[in-house]
Amino acid sequence: MIRVLVVDDEALIRRGFTHILNAADGIEVVGAVPGGRAVRTVRELRPDVVLLDIRMPDVDGLTVLAELRRLQEPPVVAMLTTFDTDEYVASALRSGAAGFLLKDTDPEHLPHLVRTLAEGGPVLSSKVARTVVNGYLDTDVREPSAVRLTDRLTERERAVLVLMAEGLANNDIGDRLHLSTGTVKGHVSAVFGKLRVGSRVQAALIAERAGLLGRPQDEAENAAEGEVERKGAG
């Protein structure tokens, strides 16, 4: 069961998201609170996924995100907004948000998006994704620096990065690369550290700008397998 907390200062939004998600198999909304109660409620209820409004009158959503990220075992956080060109997109994703959803997301799609978040996948509404791809997110990273960052990765880590960028969750990456989910998590952590990012979306953008996403995936996987064989032979 995926435990979800909805954080929004609009009672109508809280009720709507709660109704939609509680009707889905395998998802339980354990709480729906305004922003001022978010951090305390997360500590008490320990949800797996938090849907967090980025603009609230009582507390800034980015401030709440930063506090949640400092917890010993932080939940997965996706930001909610009514603006497809919200200027906070960059700050939220740089601060470790796993996704960015519009509040008018199709109700039929919402449970799937929550499951994707819980499985470790990135989630962006199509409108927000266009904003990010058009260069809104990371003005500091250009192609040469992206190449230098990805050059730090092993072939296995590059293969994991490409699959992350394709939107695969950890268990699906494990299936493709014949690795355990725990091993994949270790590679994901290593990728984040070497690329100096805090989310899969940021990692995916660097992979795109480094030219890795144009590389056939079977070639990347074969290179990763060859690396393991060379290590075994040594």
mmCIF file of N, CA and C in Angstrom, residues 20-103:
data_model
loop_
_atom_site.group_PDB
_atom_site.id
_atom_site.type_symbol
_atom_site.label_atom_id
_atom_site.label_comp_id
_atom_site.label_asym_id
_atom_site.label_seq_id
_atom_site.Cartn_x
_atom_site.Cartn_y
_atom_site.Cartn_z
ATOM 1 N N ILE A 20 -9.919 10.886 -5.242
ATOM 2 C CA ILE A 20 -9.406 10.185 -6.423
ATOM 3 C C ILE A 20 -8.442 9.075 -6.027
ATOM 4 N N LEU A 21 -7.513 9.384 -5.140
ATOM 5 C CA LEU A 21 -6.465 8.415 -4.807
ATOM 6 C C LEU A 21 -6.973 7.288 -3.919
ATOM 7 N N ASN A 22 -7.884 7.580 -3.016
ATOM 8 C CA ASN A 22 -8.424 6.513 -2.160
ATOM 9 C C ASN A 22 -9.268 5.520 -2.947
ATOM 10 N N ALA A 23 -9.739 5.932 -4.108
ATOM 11 C CA ALA A 23 -10.528 5.023 -4.947
ATOM 12 C C ALA A 23 -9.643 4.100 -5.780
ATOM 13 N N ALA A 24 -8.335 4.349 -5.774
ATOM 14 C CA ALA A 24 -7.409 3.541 -6.575
ATOM 15 C C ALA A 24 -6.856 2.379 -5.759
ATOM 16 N N ASP A 25 -6.615 1.271 -6.430
ATOM 17 C CA ASP A 25 -6.046 0.097 -5.759
ATOM 18 C C ASP A 25 -4.619 0.378 -5.292
ATOM 19 N N GLY A 26 -4.318 -0.043 -4.083
ATOM 20 C CA GLY A 26 -2.958 0.017 -3.585
ATOM 21 C C GLY A 26 -2.489 1.387 -3.132
ATOM 22 N N ILE A 27 -3.404 2.355 -3.027
ATOM 23 C CA ILE A 27 -3.040 3.706 -2.598
ATOM 24 C C ILE A 27 -3.940 4.132 -1.451
ATOM 25 N N GLU A 28 -3.345 4.706 -0.418
ATOM 26 C CA GLU A 28 -4.104 5.217 0.727
ATOM 27 C C GLU A 28 -3.629 6.627 1.063
ATOM 28 N N VAL A 29 -4.555 7.577 1.091
ATOM 29 C CA VAL A 29 -4.224 8.927 1.535
ATOM 30 C C VAL A 29 -4.293 8.930 3.061
ATOM 31 N N VAL A 30 -3.141 9.044 3.691
ATOM 32 C CA VAL A 30 -3.086 8.963 5.154
ATOM 33 C C VAL A 30 -3.320 10.313 5.808
ATOM 34 N N GLY A 31 -3.287 11.374 5.006
ATOM 35 C CA GLY A 31 -3.527 12.696 5.552
ATOM 36 C C GLY A 31 -3.658 13.717 4.449
ATOM 37 N N ALA A 32 -4.372 14.817 4.739
ATOM 38 C CA ALA A 32 -4.517 15.931 3.799
ATOM 39 C C ALA A 32 -4.548 17.196 4.646
ATOM 40 N N VAL A 33 -3.493 17.979 4.581
ATOM 41 C CA VAL A 33 -3.307 19.091 5.515
ATOM 42 C C VAL A 33 -2.839 20.350 4.793
ATOM 43 N N PRO A 34 -3.028 21.529 5.423
ATOM 44 C CA PRO A 34 -2.443 22.761 4.888
ATOM 45 C C PRO A 34 -0.936 22.783 5.119
ATOM 46 N N GLY A 35 -0.276 23.734 4.479
ATOM 47 C CA GLY A 35 1.183 23.752 4.482
ATOM 48 C C GLY A 35 1.825 23.850 5.844
ATOM 49 N N GLY A 36 1.214 24.602 6.747
ATOM 50 C CA GLY A 36 1.809 24.794 8.056
ATOM 51 C C GLY A 36 1.916 23.533 8.884
ATOM 52 N N ARG A 37 1.154 22.518 8.530
ATOM 53 C CA ARG A 37 1.180 21.254 9.280
ATOM 54 C C ARG A 37 1.933 20.154 8.543
ATOM 55 N N ALA A 38 2.542 20.475 7.421
ATOM 56 C CA ALA A 38 3.119 19.447 6.554
ATOM 57 C C ALA A 38 4.245 18.670 7.215
ATOM 58 N N VAL A 39 5.266 19.366 7.713
ATOM 59 C CA VAL A 39 6.457 18.684 8.230
ATOM 60 C C VAL A 39 6.092 17.844 9.448
ATOM 61 N N ARG A 40 5.309 18.399 10.351
ATOM 62 C CA ARG A 40 4.900 17.655 11.543
ATOM 63 C C ARG A 40 4.112 16.409 11.168
ATOM 64 N N THR A 41 3.217 16.540 10.184
ATOM 65 C CA THR A 41 2.397 15.398 9.771
ATOM 66 C C THR A 41 3.242 14.324 9.110
ATOM 67 N N VAL A 42 4.237 14.723 8.329
ATOM 68 C CA VAL A 42 5.134 13.739 7.712
ATOM 69 C C VAL A 42 5.884 12.967 8.788
ATOM 70 N N ARG A 43 6.357 13.673 9.812
ATOM 71 C CA ARG A 43 7.066 12.990 10.907
ATOM 72 C C ARG A 43 6.148 12.002 11.617
ATOM 73 N N GLU A 44 4.881 12.364 11.780
ATOM 74 C CA GLU A 44 3.944 11.511 12.516
ATOM 75 C C GLU A 44 3.469 10.324 11.684
ATOM 76 N N LEU A 45 3.140 10.559 10.408
ATOM 77 C CA LEU A 45 2.483 9.533 9.587
ATOM 78 C C LEU A 45 3.431 8.790 8.654
ATOM 79 N N ARG A 46 4.610 9.345 8.382
ATOM 80 C CA ARG A 46 5.632 8.711 7.544
ATOM 81 C C ARG A 46 5.053 8.229 6.203
ATOM 82 N N PRO A 47 4.514 9.140 5.408
ATOM 83 C CA PRO A 47 4.002 8.749 4.089
ATOM 84 C C PRO A 47 5.139 8.393 3.139
ATOM 85 N N ASP A 48 4.800 7.632 2.106
ATOM 86 C CA ASP A 48 5.778 7.301 1.070
ATOM 87 C C ASP A 48 5.907 8.435 0.061
ATOM 88 N N VAL A 49 4.781 9.068 -0.236
ATOM 89 C CA VAL A 49 4.726 10.115 -1.257
ATOM 90 C C VAL A 49 4.003 11.328 -0.687
ATOM 91 N N VAL A 50 4.552 12.510 -0.943
ATOM 92 C CA VAL A 50 3.900 13.765 -0.553
ATOM 93 C C VAL A 50 3.612 14.565 -1.815
ATOM 94 N N LEU A 51 2.356 14.967 -1.979
ATOM 95 C CA LEU A 51 1.973 15.881 -3.049
ATOM 96 C C LEU A 51 1.864 17.263 -2.421
ATOM 97 N N LEU A 52 2.767 18.159 -2.762
ATOM 98 C CA LEU A 52 2.974 19.409 -2.035
ATOM 99 C C LEU A 52 2.721 20.622 -2.929
ATOM 100 N N ASP A 53 1.771 21.454 -2.519
ATOM 101 C CA ASP A 53 1.499 22.686 -3.250
ATOM 102 C C ASP A 53 2.718 23.603 -3.167
ATOM 103 N N ILE A 54 3.117 24.164 -4.298
ATOM 104 C CA ILE A 54 4.315 24.993 -4.297
ATOM 105 C C ILE A 54 4.025 26.424 -3.861
ATOM 106 N N ARG A 55 2.759 26.856 -3.947
ATOM 107 C CA ARG A 55 2.389 28.222 -3.571
ATOM 108 C C ARG A 55 1.295 28.160 -2.525
ATOM 109 N N MET A 56 1.629 28.503 -1.282
ATOM 110 C CA MET A 56 0.657 28.495 -0.193
ATOM 111 C C MET A 56 0.797 29.780 0.615
ATOM 112 N N PRO A 57 -0.308 30.318 1.112
ATOM 113 C CA PRO A 57 -0.241 31.605 1.824
ATOM 114 C C PRO A 57 0.431 31.526 3.187
ATOM 115 N N ASP A 58 0.338 30.383 3.861
ATOM 116 C CA ASP A 58 0.877 30.326 5.222
ATOM 117 C C ASP A 58 2.341 29.924 5.267
ATOM 118 N N VAL A 59 2.802 29.164 4.266
ATOM 119 C CA VAL A 59 4.204 28.740 4.227
ATOM 120 C C VAL A 59 4.578 28.452 2.778
ATOM 121 N N ASP A 60 5.799 28.809 2.399
ATOM 122 C CA ASP A 60 6.279 28.590 1.043
ATOM 123 C C ASP A 60 6.522 27.098 0.815
ATOM 124 N N GLY A 61 6.012 26.565 -0.297
ATOM 125 C CA GLY A 61 6.196 25.153 -0.592
ATOM 126 C C GLY A 61 7.650 24.758 -0.714
ATOM 127 N N LEU A 62 8.488 25.651 -1.225
ATOM 128 C CA LEU A 62 9.907 25.342 -1.342
ATOM 129 C C LEU A 62 10.563 25.208 0.031
ATOM 130 N N THR A 63 10.084 26.005 0.990
ATOM 131 C CA THR A 63 10.593 25.898 2.359
ATOM 132 C C THR A 63 10.227 24.555 2.963
ATOM 133 N N VAL A 64 8.981 24.130 2.737
ATOM 134 C CA VAL A 64 8.539 22.824 3.226
ATOM 135 C C VAL A 64 9.356 21.715 2.577
ATOM 136 N N LEU A 65 9.583 21.818 1.271
ATOM 137 C CA LEU A 65 10.379 20.814 0.559
ATOM 138 C C LEU A 65 11.768 20.700 1.169
ATOM 139 N N ALA A 66 12.401 21.828 1.427
ATOM 140 C CA ALA A 66 13.749 21.814 2.009
ATOM 141 C C ALA A 66 13.752 21.128 3.371
ATOM 142 N N GLU A 67 12.733 21.389 4.185
ATOM 143 C CA GLU A 67 12.661 20.753 5.502
ATOM 144 C C GLU A 67 12.432 19.255 5.376
ATOM 145 N N LEU A 68 11.600 18.855 4.436
ATOM 146 C CA LEU A 68 11.349 17.423 4.243
ATOM 147 C C LEU A 68 12.600 16.715 3.747
ATOM 148 N N ARG A 69 13.372 17.350 2.897
ATOM 149 C CA ARG A 69 14.576 16.725 2.373
ATOM 150 C C ARG A 69 15.638 16.531 3.450
ATOM 151 N N ARG A 70 15.538 17.295 4.523
ATOM 152 C CA ARG A 70 16.510 17.164 5.609
ATOM 153 C C ARG A 70 16.155 16.048 6.588
ATOM 154 N N LEU A 71 14.969 15.464 6.461
ATOM 155 C CA LEU A 71 14.589 14.372 7.347
ATOM 156 C C LEU A 71 15.490 13.163 7.104
ATOM 157 N N GLN A 72 15.636 12.326 8.117
ATOM 158 C CA GLN A 72 16.520 11.169 7.994
ATOM 159 C C GLN A 72 16.053 10.229 6.895
ATOM 160 N N GLU A 73 14.744 10.010 6.796
ATOM 161 C CA GLU A 73 14.178 9.187 5.724
ATOM 162 C C GLU A 73 13.093 9.995 5.032
ATOM 163 N N PRO A 74 13.492 10.901 4.135
ATOM 164 C CA PRO A 74 12.505 11.788 3.505
ATOM 165 C C PRO A 74 11.587 11.043 2.550
ATOM 166 N N PRO A 75 10.336 11.476 2.453
ATOM 167 C CA PRO A 75 9.425 10.874 1.474
ATOM 168 C C PRO A 75 9.741 11.386 0.077
ATOM 169 N N VAL A 76 9.164 10.747 -0.910
ATOM 170 C CA VAL A 76 9.221 11.259 -2.277
ATOM 171 C C VAL A 76 8.247 12.436 -2.354
ATOM 172 N N VAL A 77 8.708 13.545 -2.909
ATOM 173 C CA VAL A 77 7.883 14.754 -2.958
ATOM 174 C C VAL A 77 7.670 15.195 -4.400
ATOM 175 N N ALA A 78 6.405 15.383 -4.782
ATOM 176 C CA ALA A 78 6.067 15.985 -6.069
ATOM 177 C C ALA A 78 5.337 17.292 -5.800
ATOM 178 N N MET A 79 5.701 18.326 -6.533
ATOM 179 C CA MET A 79 5.118 19.641 -6.334
ATOM 180 C C MET A 79 3.848 19.797 -7.162
ATOM 181 N N LEU A 80 2.873 20.491 -6.602
ATOM 182 C CA LEU A 80 1.613 20.778 -7.271
ATOM 183 C C LEU A 80 1.538 22.264 -7.607
ATOM 184 N N THR A 81 1.025 22.579 -8.775
ATOM 185 C CA THR A 81 0.859 23.973 -9.155
ATOM 186 C C THR A 81 -0.285 24.114 -10.139
ATOM 187 N N THR A 82 -0.776 25.328 -10.277
ATOM 188 C CA THR A 82 -1.793 25.615 -11.294
ATOM 189 C C THR A 82 -1.167 26.292 -12.508
ATOM 190 N N PHE A 83 0.144 26.517 -12.457
ATOM 191 C CA PHE A 83 0.825 27.255 -13.520
ATOM 192 C C PHE A 83 1.783 26.343 -14.274
ATOM 193 N N ASP A 84 1.611 26.246 -15.589
ATOM 194 C CA ASP A 84 2.495 25.379 -16.361
ATOM 195 C C ASP A 84 3.843 26.043 -16.631
ATOM 196 N N THR A 85 3.980 27.344 -16.326
ATOM 197 C CA THR A 85 5.267 28.018 -16.478
ATOM 198 C C THR A 85 5.706 28.602 -15.133
ATOM 199 N N ASP A 86 5.397 27.917 -14.078
ATOM 200 C CA ASP A 86 5.729 28.397 -12.735
ATOM 201 C C ASP A 86 7.228 28.653 -12.621
ATOM 202 N N GLU A 87 7.582 29.874 -12.160
ATOM 203 C CA GLU A 87 9.002 30.209 -12.070
ATOM 204 C C GLU A 87 9.736 29.420 -11.005
ATOM 205 N N TYR A 88 8.983 28.685 -10.170
ATOM 206 C CA TYR A 88 9.608 27.884 -9.125
ATOM 207 C C TYR A 88 9.996 26.489 -9.596
ATOM 208 N N VAL A 89 9.714 26.165 -10.850
ATOM 209 C CA VAL A 89 10.036 24.835 -11.364
ATOM 210 C C VAL A 89 11.517 24.518 -11.130
ATOM 211 N N ALA A 90 12.389 25.438 -11.529
ATOM 212 C CA ALA A 90 13.826 25.199 -11.411
ATOM 213 C C ALA A 90 14.237 24.974 -9.970
ATOM 214 N N SER A 91 13.793 25.859 -9.083
ATOM 215 C CA SER A 91 14.191 25.749 -7.674
ATOM 216 C C SER A 91 13.702 24.445 -7.059
ATOM 217 N N ALA A 92 12.474 24.057 -7.365
ATOM 218 C CA ALA A 92 11.912 22.835 -6.787
ATOM 219 C C ALA A 92 12.678 21.602 -7.236
ATOM 220 N N LEU A 93 12.976 21.511 -8.521
ATOM 221 C CA LEU A 93 13.671 20.333 -9.024
ATOM 222 C C LEU A 93 15.116 20.313 -8.572
ATOM 223 N N ARG A 94 15.748 21.472 -8.485
ATOM 224 C CA ARG A 94 17.114 21.515 -7.962
ATOM 225 C C ARG A 94 17.153 21.134 -6.491
ATOM 226 N N SER A 95 16.054 21.387 -5.786
ATOM 227 C CA SER A 95 16.004 21.092 -4.349
ATOM 228 C C SER A 95 15.627 19.652 -4.053
ATOM 229 N N GLY A 96 15.404 18.853 -5.098
ATOM 230 C CA GLY A 96 15.168 17.431 -4.891
ATOM 231 C C GLY A 96 13.758 16.962 -5.087
ATOM 232 N N ALA A 97 12.869 17.813 -5.611
ATOM 233 C CA ALA A 97 11.515 17.345 -5.911
ATOM 234 C C ALA A 97 11.580 16.273 -6.999
ATOM 235 N N ALA A 98 10.770 15.224 -6.845
ATOM 236 C CA ALA A 98 10.798 14.118 -7.796
ATOM 237 C C ALA A 98 9.882 14.350 -8.979
ATOM 238 N N GLY A 99 9.074 15.398 -8.912
ATOM 239 C CA GLY A 99 8.162 15.664 -10.006
ATOM 240 C C GLY A 99 7.445 16.978 -9.832
ATOM 241 N N PHE A 100 6.669 17.312 -10.848
ATOM 242 C CA PHE A 100 5.957 18.582 -10.865
ATOM 243 C C PHE A 100 4.652 18.348 -11.613
ATOM 244 N N LEU A 101 3.530 18.478 -10.920
ATOM 245 C CA LEU A 101 2.229 18.182 -11.506
ATOM 246 C C LEU A 101 1.319 19.400 -11.487
ATOM 247 N N LEU A 102 0.526 19.543 -12.538
ATOM 248 C CA LEU A 102 -0.508 20.562 -12.540
ATOM 249 C C LEU A 102 -1.724 20.049 -11.775
ATOM 250 N N LYS A 103 -2.401 20.951 -11.082
ATOM 251 C CA LYS A 103 -3.546 20.530 -10.275
ATOM 252 C C LYS A 103 -4.707 20.045 -11.130
#
